[in-house]
Short mmCIF file of C-alpha atoms in Angstrom, two decimals:
data_model
loop_
_atom_site.label_atom_id
_atom_site.label_comp_id
_atom_site.label_asym_id
_atom_site.label_seq_id
_atom_site.Cartn_x
_atom_site.Cartn_y
_atom_site.Cartn_z
CA MET A 1408 -147.24 -2.51 30.13
CA VAL A 1409 -144.44 -2.47 27.47
CA LYS A 1410 -144.83 0.21 25.97
CA LYS A 1411 -144.34 -0.46 21.29
CA LYS A 1412 -141.14 0.96 20.38
CA LYS A 1413 -140.91 3.70 17.72
CA VAL A 1414 -139.59 2.55 14.20
CA ASP A 1415 -138.81 5.17 11.23
CA THR A 1416 -140.42 2.59 9.04
CA GLY A 1417 -143.92 2.84 10.70
CA LYS A 1418 -143.94 -0.86 11.24
CA ILE A 1419 -145.28 -2.83 14.22
CA SER A 1420 -141.96 -4.70 16.73
CA ARG A 1421 -142.20 -7.82 16.93
CA ASN A 1422 -142.42 -7.59 20.67
CA ALA A 1423 -144.82 -5.07 21.05
CA PRO A 1424 -148.63 -6.31 21.93
CA CYS A 1425 -150.49 -7.48 19.11
CA PRO A 1426 -152.84 -4.42 18.29
CA CYS A 1427 -155.93 -6.69 17.12
CA GLY A 1428 -156.21 -7.25 21.33
CA SER A 1429 -155.34 -10.78 22.00
CA GLY A 1430 -153.41 -10.32 24.48
CA LYS A 1431 -150.33 -11.75 22.50
CA LYS A 1432 -147.23 -10.07 21.40
CA TYR A 1433 -147.42 -9.28 17.57
CA LYS A 1434 -144.81 -12.14 16.58
CA HIS A 1435 -146.53 -14.53 18.08
CA CYS A 1436 -150.40 -13.79 16.53
CA CYS A 1437 -150.59 -11.70 13.45
CA LEU A 1438 -146.89 -10.61 12.34
CA ASN A 1439 -147.14 -13.94 9.96
CA LYS A 1440 -150.87 -14.26 9.21
CA THR A 1441 -151.63 -13.90 4.89
CA ALA A 1442 -154.92 -12.73 6.07
CA SER A 1443 -153.81 -10.17 8.31
CA PRO A 1444 -154.28 -6.10 7.87
CA PRO A 1445 -151.59 -3.64 6.99
CA PRO A 1446 -149.96 -2.08 9.67
CA ASP A 1447 -151.47 1.47 8.89
CA ASP A 1448 -154.87 -0.27 9.59
CA LEU A 1449 -154.24 -2.21 12.66
CA GLN A 1450 -153.00 1.45 13.77
CA TYR A 1451 -155.95 2.62 12.99
CA ALA A 1452 -157.61 0.02 14.24
CA LYS A 1453 -155.65 0.37 17.89
CA ARG A 1454 -156.94 4.74 17.99
CA HIS A 1455 -160.03 3.58 18.02
CA ARG A 1456 -159.33 0.87 20.27
CA ILE A 1457 -161.31 -1.90 18.02
CA ARG A 1458 -159.85 -5.38 18.49
CA ILE A 1459 -159.23 -6.63 14.66
CA LYS A 1460 -159.54 -10.33 15.12
CA THR A 1461 -157.61 -13.31 14.28
CA PRO A 1462 -158.82 -16.17 11.74
CA GLU A 1463 -158.99 -18.26 14.98
CA GLN A 1464 -160.60 -15.72 16.90
CA ILE A 1465 -162.96 -15.58 13.90
CA GLN A 1466 -164.04 -19.27 14.20
CA GLY A 1467 -164.30 -19.24 17.81
CA ILE A 1468 -167.15 -16.58 17.13
CA ARG A 1469 -168.55 -17.78 14.57
CA ARG A 1470 -169.01 -21.55 16.98
CA ALA A 1471 -170.66 -19.66 19.44
CA GLY A 1472 -172.63 -17.90 16.56
CA ARG A 1473 -174.07 -21.41 16.09
CA LEU A 1474 -175.23 -22.07 19.58
CA VAL A 1475 -176.94 -18.76 19.19
CA ILE A 1476 -178.52 -19.81 16.44
CA GLU A 1477 -179.82 -23.07 17.54
CA THR A 1478 -181.17 -21.42 20.73
CA LEU A 1479 -183.08 -18.89 18.88
CA ASP A 1480 -184.50 -22.11 16.62
CA LEU A 1481 -185.36 -23.42 20.00
CA VAL A 1482 -187.09 -20.46 21.55
CA ALA A 1483 -189.29 -20.08 18.87
CA GLY A 1484 -190.58 -23.37 18.27
CA HIS A 1485 -192.29 -22.47 21.78
CA ILE A 1486 -193.43 -19.06 21.01
CA ARG A 1487 -197.29 -18.96 21.32
CA PRO A 1488 -200.31 -17.59 22.96
CA GLY A 1489 -200.29 -18.96 26.91
CA ALA A 1490 -195.99 -19.17 27.35
CA VAL A 1491 -194.71 -17.52 30.11
CA THR A 1492 -191.71 -15.81 29.40
CA GLU A 1493 -189.89 -17.38 32.52
CA GLU A 1494 -190.70 -20.56 30.86
CA LEU A 1495 -188.83 -19.49 27.69
CA ASN A 1496 -186.09 -18.10 30.20
CA THR A 1497 -185.39 -21.17 31.46
CA LEU A 1498 -185.35 -22.72 28.14
CA VAL A 1499 -182.56 -20.71 27.02
CA HIS A 1500 -180.63 -21.19 30.30
CA ASP A 1501 -180.41 -24.95 30.13
CA PHE A 1502 -179.74 -25.43 26.12
CA THR A 1503 -176.80 -22.57 26.91
CA ILE A 1504 -175.39 -24.77 29.72
CA ARG A 1505 -176.15 -28.18 28.10
CA HIS A 1506 -173.81 -26.90 25.07
CA GLY A 1507 -171.23 -25.66 27.22
CA ALA A 1508 -171.54 -22.24 27.48
CA VAL A 1509 -172.76 -19.59 29.33
CA PRO A 1510 -175.50 -17.01 28.77
CA ALA A 1511 -173.71 -13.49 28.62
CA PRO A 1512 -176.95 -11.58 29.76
CA LEU A 1513 -177.19 -13.24 33.18
CA ASN A 1514 -175.75 -11.20 36.15
CA TYR A 1515 -174.21 -8.73 33.63
CA ARG A 1516 -174.35 -5.41 35.17
CA GLY A 1517 -177.18 -7.16 37.37
CA PHE A 1518 -179.37 -8.26 34.45
CA PRO A 1519 -181.40 -10.76 36.24
CA LYS A 1520 -181.92 -13.05 33.28
CA SER A 1521 -180.80 -15.75 30.58
CA VAL A 1522 -181.95 -13.72 27.73
CA CYS A 1523 -183.99 -10.14 26.71
CA LEU A 1524 -187.32 -10.65 26.05
CA SER A 1525 -189.01 -7.58 24.27
CA ILE A 1526 -192.83 -7.74 24.10
CA ASN A 1527 -195.11 -5.13 22.17
CA GLU A 1528 -193.93 -1.67 23.35
CA VAL A 1529 -190.80 -2.70 24.64
CA ILE A 1530 -187.86 -1.41 22.86
CA CYS A 1531 -185.35 -3.79 24.40
CA HIS A 1532 -183.96 -5.15 28.12
CA GLY A 1533 -187.67 -6.51 28.61
CA ILE A 1534 -187.24 -8.87 32.02
CA PRO A 1535 -188.48 -12.30 31.75
CA GLY A 1536 -191.32 -13.33 34.82
CA GLY A 1537 -194.66 -14.22 35.00
CA ARG A 1538 -195.98 -12.41 31.98
CA VAL A 1539 -198.43 -14.78 29.58
CA LEU A 1540 -198.24 -14.36 25.63
CA GLU A 1541 -201.35 -13.09 24.19
CA ASP A 1542 -202.53 -13.58 20.52
CA GLY A 1543 -201.45 -10.70 18.25
CA ASP A 1544 -198.37 -10.24 20.48
CA ILE A 1545 -194.75 -9.64 19.10
CA ILE A 1546 -191.81 -10.59 21.18
CA ASN A 1547 -188.20 -9.80 20.76
CA VAL A 1548 -185.67 -12.79 21.73
CA ASP A 1549 -182.32 -11.46 21.91
CA VAL A 1550 -179.84 -14.18 22.53
CA THR A 1551 -175.99 -13.76 23.80
CA SER A 1552 -173.74 -16.78 24.50
CA ILE A 1553 -170.46 -17.40 25.62
CA LEU A 1554 -168.93 -20.26 24.48
CA GLU A 1555 -165.53 -21.13 25.03
CA GLY A 1556 -164.68 -17.65 25.70
CA TYR A 1557 -166.44 -16.27 22.59
CA TYR A 1558 -169.44 -14.11 22.26
CA ALA A 1559 -172.07 -13.75 19.49
CA ASP A 1560 -175.38 -12.03 20.00
CA ALA A 1561 -178.07 -12.28 17.81
CA SER A 1562 -182.46 -11.24 17.97
CA ARG A 1563 -185.44 -11.98 16.38
CA THR A 1564 -188.50 -10.05 16.66
CA PHE A 1565 -191.82 -13.09 15.92
CA PHE A 1566 -195.40 -13.08 16.27
CA VAL A 1567 -197.35 -14.63 18.82
CA GLY A 1568 -200.51 -16.14 17.20
CA THR A 1569 -202.43 -14.19 14.38
CA PRO A 1570 -200.41 -10.68 14.04
CA GLY A 1571 -202.35 -7.63 13.19
CA ALA A 1572 -201.95 -4.85 10.51
CA ASP A 1573 -199.24 -2.80 12.66
CA ALA A 1574 -197.44 -5.88 14.41
CA ARG A 1575 -196.71 -7.06 10.51
CA LYS A 1576 -195.62 -3.52 8.98
CA ILE A 1577 -192.88 -3.36 12.06
CA VAL A 1578 -191.67 -6.50 12.11
CA GLU A 1579 -191.13 -6.70 8.48
CA VAL A 1580 -189.45 -2.74 8.50
CA ALA A 1581 -187.25 -3.70 11.62
CA ARG A 1582 -186.23 -7.05 9.53
CA GLN A 1583 -185.40 -5.24 6.10
CA SER A 1584 -183.40 -2.35 8.24
CA LEU A 1585 -181.42 -4.85 9.27
CA ALA A 1586 -180.69 -6.43 6.04
CA ILE A 1587 -180.15 -2.81 4.64
CA GLY A 1588 -177.88 -2.35 7.21
CA MET A 1589 -175.97 -5.35 6.38
CA ALA A 1590 -175.42 -4.25 2.69
CA ALA A 1591 -173.84 -1.33 3.51
CA VAL A 1592 -170.69 -3.28 5.02
CA LYS A 1593 -167.47 -3.05 3.24
CA PRO A 1594 -163.77 -2.49 3.82
CA GLY A 1595 -163.72 1.43 3.14
CA ASN A 1596 -167.30 2.34 4.28
CA SER A 1597 -167.61 3.54 7.61
CA VAL A 1598 -170.57 3.06 10.69
CA GLY A 1599 -172.21 6.24 9.19
CA ASP A 1600 -172.86 4.43 5.77
CA ILE A 1601 -174.43 1.88 7.82
CA GLY A 1602 -176.53 4.19 10.00
CA TYR A 1603 -177.84 6.37 6.83
CA ALA A 1604 -178.54 3.38 5.06
CA ILE A 1605 -181.02 1.90 7.94
CA GLN A 1606 -182.37 5.64 9.28
CA SER A 1607 -183.21 6.36 5.58
CA TYR A 1608 -185.20 3.15 4.96
CA ALA A 1609 -187.04 3.43 8.14
CA GLU A 1610 -187.94 6.51 8.01
CA ARG A 1611 -189.68 6.56 4.31
CA GLN A 1612 -191.92 4.03 6.02
CA GLY A 1613 -192.64 6.24 8.40
CA CYS A 1614 -191.55 4.55 11.27
CA SER A 1615 -188.62 5.88 13.44
CA VAL A 1616 -185.05 4.64 15.03
CA VAL A 1617 -183.95 4.25 18.21
CA ARG A 1618 -181.15 6.28 18.91
CA GLU A 1619 -180.09 5.63 22.58
CA PHE A 1620 -178.98 1.88 21.91
CA VAL A 1621 -176.48 0.77 19.72
CA GLY A 1622 -174.85 -2.01 17.88
CA HIS A 1623 -171.13 -2.79 19.13
CA GLY A 1624 -167.99 -4.67 18.26
CA VAL A 1625 -168.05 -7.73 19.98
CA GLY A 1626 -166.50 -11.59 19.94
CA LEU A 1627 -163.62 -11.22 23.22
CA ASP A 1628 -165.94 -9.10 25.08
CA PHE A 1629 -169.60 -8.60 25.38
CA HIS A 1630 -169.52 -4.45 24.44
CA GLU A 1631 -166.94 -3.33 22.24
CA ALA A 1632 -165.71 -0.73 19.90
CA PRO A 1633 -166.90 0.57 17.64
CA GLN A 1634 -170.58 1.57 18.69
CA ILE A 1635 -172.68 1.27 15.90
CA PRO A 1636 -175.59 3.37 15.67
CA HIS A 1637 -178.61 2.81 13.31
CA TYR A 1638 -178.62 6.44 12.08
CA GLY A 1639 -176.38 8.93 11.02
CA ARG A 1640 -174.72 10.66 7.92
CA PRO A 1641 -172.58 9.13 5.05
CA GLY A 1642 -169.33 8.66 5.29
CA THR A 1643 -168.35 9.73 9.16
CA GLY A 1644 -167.27 7.47 11.77
CA VAL A 1645 -164.85 4.77 12.40
CA ARG A 1646 -163.87 3.09 8.68
CA LEU A 1647 -164.58 -0.43 8.22
CA MET A 1648 -161.63 -2.94 7.61
CA PRO A 1649 -160.83 -6.35 7.51
CA GLY A 1650 -161.15 -8.40 10.64
CA MET A 1651 -164.05 -6.37 12.75
CA VAL A 1652 -166.75 -7.90 14.42
CA PHE A 1653 -169.88 -6.41 15.17
CA THR A 1654 -173.31 -6.17 16.29
CA ILE A 1655 -175.86 -4.41 13.61
CA GLU A 1656 -179.32 -4.26 15.75
CA PRO A 1657 -181.53 -1.46 14.61
CA MET A 1658 -184.60 -1.01 16.95
CA ILE A 1659 -187.48 0.62 15.27
CA ASN A 1660 -190.48 2.29 16.38
CA LEU A 1661 -193.73 1.99 14.69
CA GLY A 1662 -194.18 5.71 16.14
CA LYS A 1663 -191.98 8.06 17.70
CA LYS A 1664 -188.45 7.34 18.51
CA GLU A 1665 -188.61 8.88 21.98
CA LEU A 1666 -188.31 6.08 25.18
CA VAL A 1667 -188.56 5.36 28.53
CA VAL A 1668 -186.45 3.14 31.18
CA LEU A 1669 -188.96 1.82 34.03
CA ASP A 1670 -188.03 1.60 37.36
CA ASP A 1671 -186.54 -1.88 37.19
CA GLY A 1672 -183.59 0.20 35.16
CA TRP A 1673 -183.44 -2.18 32.09
CA THR A 1674 -186.69 -2.13 30.44
CA ALA A 1675 -186.55 0.17 27.80
CA VAL A 1676 -190.51 1.33 26.13
CA THR A 1677 -191.68 3.26 23.75
CA LYS A 1678 -193.03 6.15 25.31
CA ASP A 1679 -195.95 7.20 22.73
CA GLY A 1680 -196.52 3.14 23.80
CA SER A 1681 -196.15 2.33 19.76
CA LEU A 1682 -195.14 -1.29 18.84
CA SER A 1683 -191.20 -1.75 18.49
CA ALA A 1684 -189.40 -4.31 16.85
CA GLN A 1685 -185.43 -5.86 16.41
CA PHE A 1686 -183.40 -7.78 14.63
CA GLU A 1687 -179.79 -8.48 15.08
CA GLN A 1688 -176.62 -10.51 13.61
CA THR A 1689 -173.16 -10.16 14.45
CA LEU A 1690 -170.69 -10.03 11.36
CA VAL A 1691 -167.38 -9.32 10.80
CA VAL A 1692 -165.94 -7.33 7.95
CA THR A 1693 -164.32 -9.28 4.72
CA GLU A 1694 -161.96 -8.96 2.56
CA THR A 1695 -164.96 -8.17 -0.11
CA GLY A 1696 -167.82 -7.46 2.30
CA PHE A 1697 -168.89 -8.88 5.33
CA GLU A 1698 -170.12 -12.65 6.59
CA SER A 1699 -173.07 -13.27 9.24
CA LEU A 1700 -171.51 -14.86 12.17
CA THR A 1701 -174.96 -15.52 13.37
CA PRO A 1702 -176.66 -16.26 9.95
CA TYR A 1703 -180.53 -16.27 9.73
CA PRO A 1704 -182.57 -15.88 6.50
CA LEU A 1705 -183.92 -12.29 6.15
#
């Protein structure tokens, strides 16, 4: 690997690897792009192992994001009492493949299915199988697609049949938690600002925020830097800058925040058996705020 040459001006060498993480030389990538971050921002990103995305890369992630939302919309039409989670997994898998993409969860670190389906007290990483949905359940559908080498990631929590009061509450708090976290995304803010906004809101509603699972950079890989905790203190953590792409995906429990991972090594459930809900979108930081690359109404 060619090391970047140090210069007194602090500028990036034309022949250095581009700090955006594309793998190309700087002169063949971000050097002549008018929307490129200034060199100090690129160096800050490189120090934190963050891949600042180029306009071309953002467009690729946006295309993957459209497929993710189409997949979620398809699944939404099949969620009803009596539906079997394995059938929903097949629906996601076949739809993804037909559109020239790959379901990212399948075989990722041994995960055996193409989508995560998390029901009631399951916080995340629920494995589809023979479970039959019942009236009053809630189910989180978490879809990640790889299209032309680009990743996009989003999830929604749905009601099965007629929800009870507890189900309505936790789903609404989780939905608003994502919206509030997204509103904190703008250049100059920090990941701590996002987490603080979410935690403050959720705890005011008498709910709790899961600590063990967080948002993450995404786009050129399934999980990239930085991590995006859904709790924290204002002004702490990595600074946000244009071209950063990451997920916000708060997991909110109706009861306490503690969890247990089941013997399958994947399924995380609330320790107290309370309901848990989650909403997730993939965002890019813009010059003035953010754009969702997996947009759906909140």
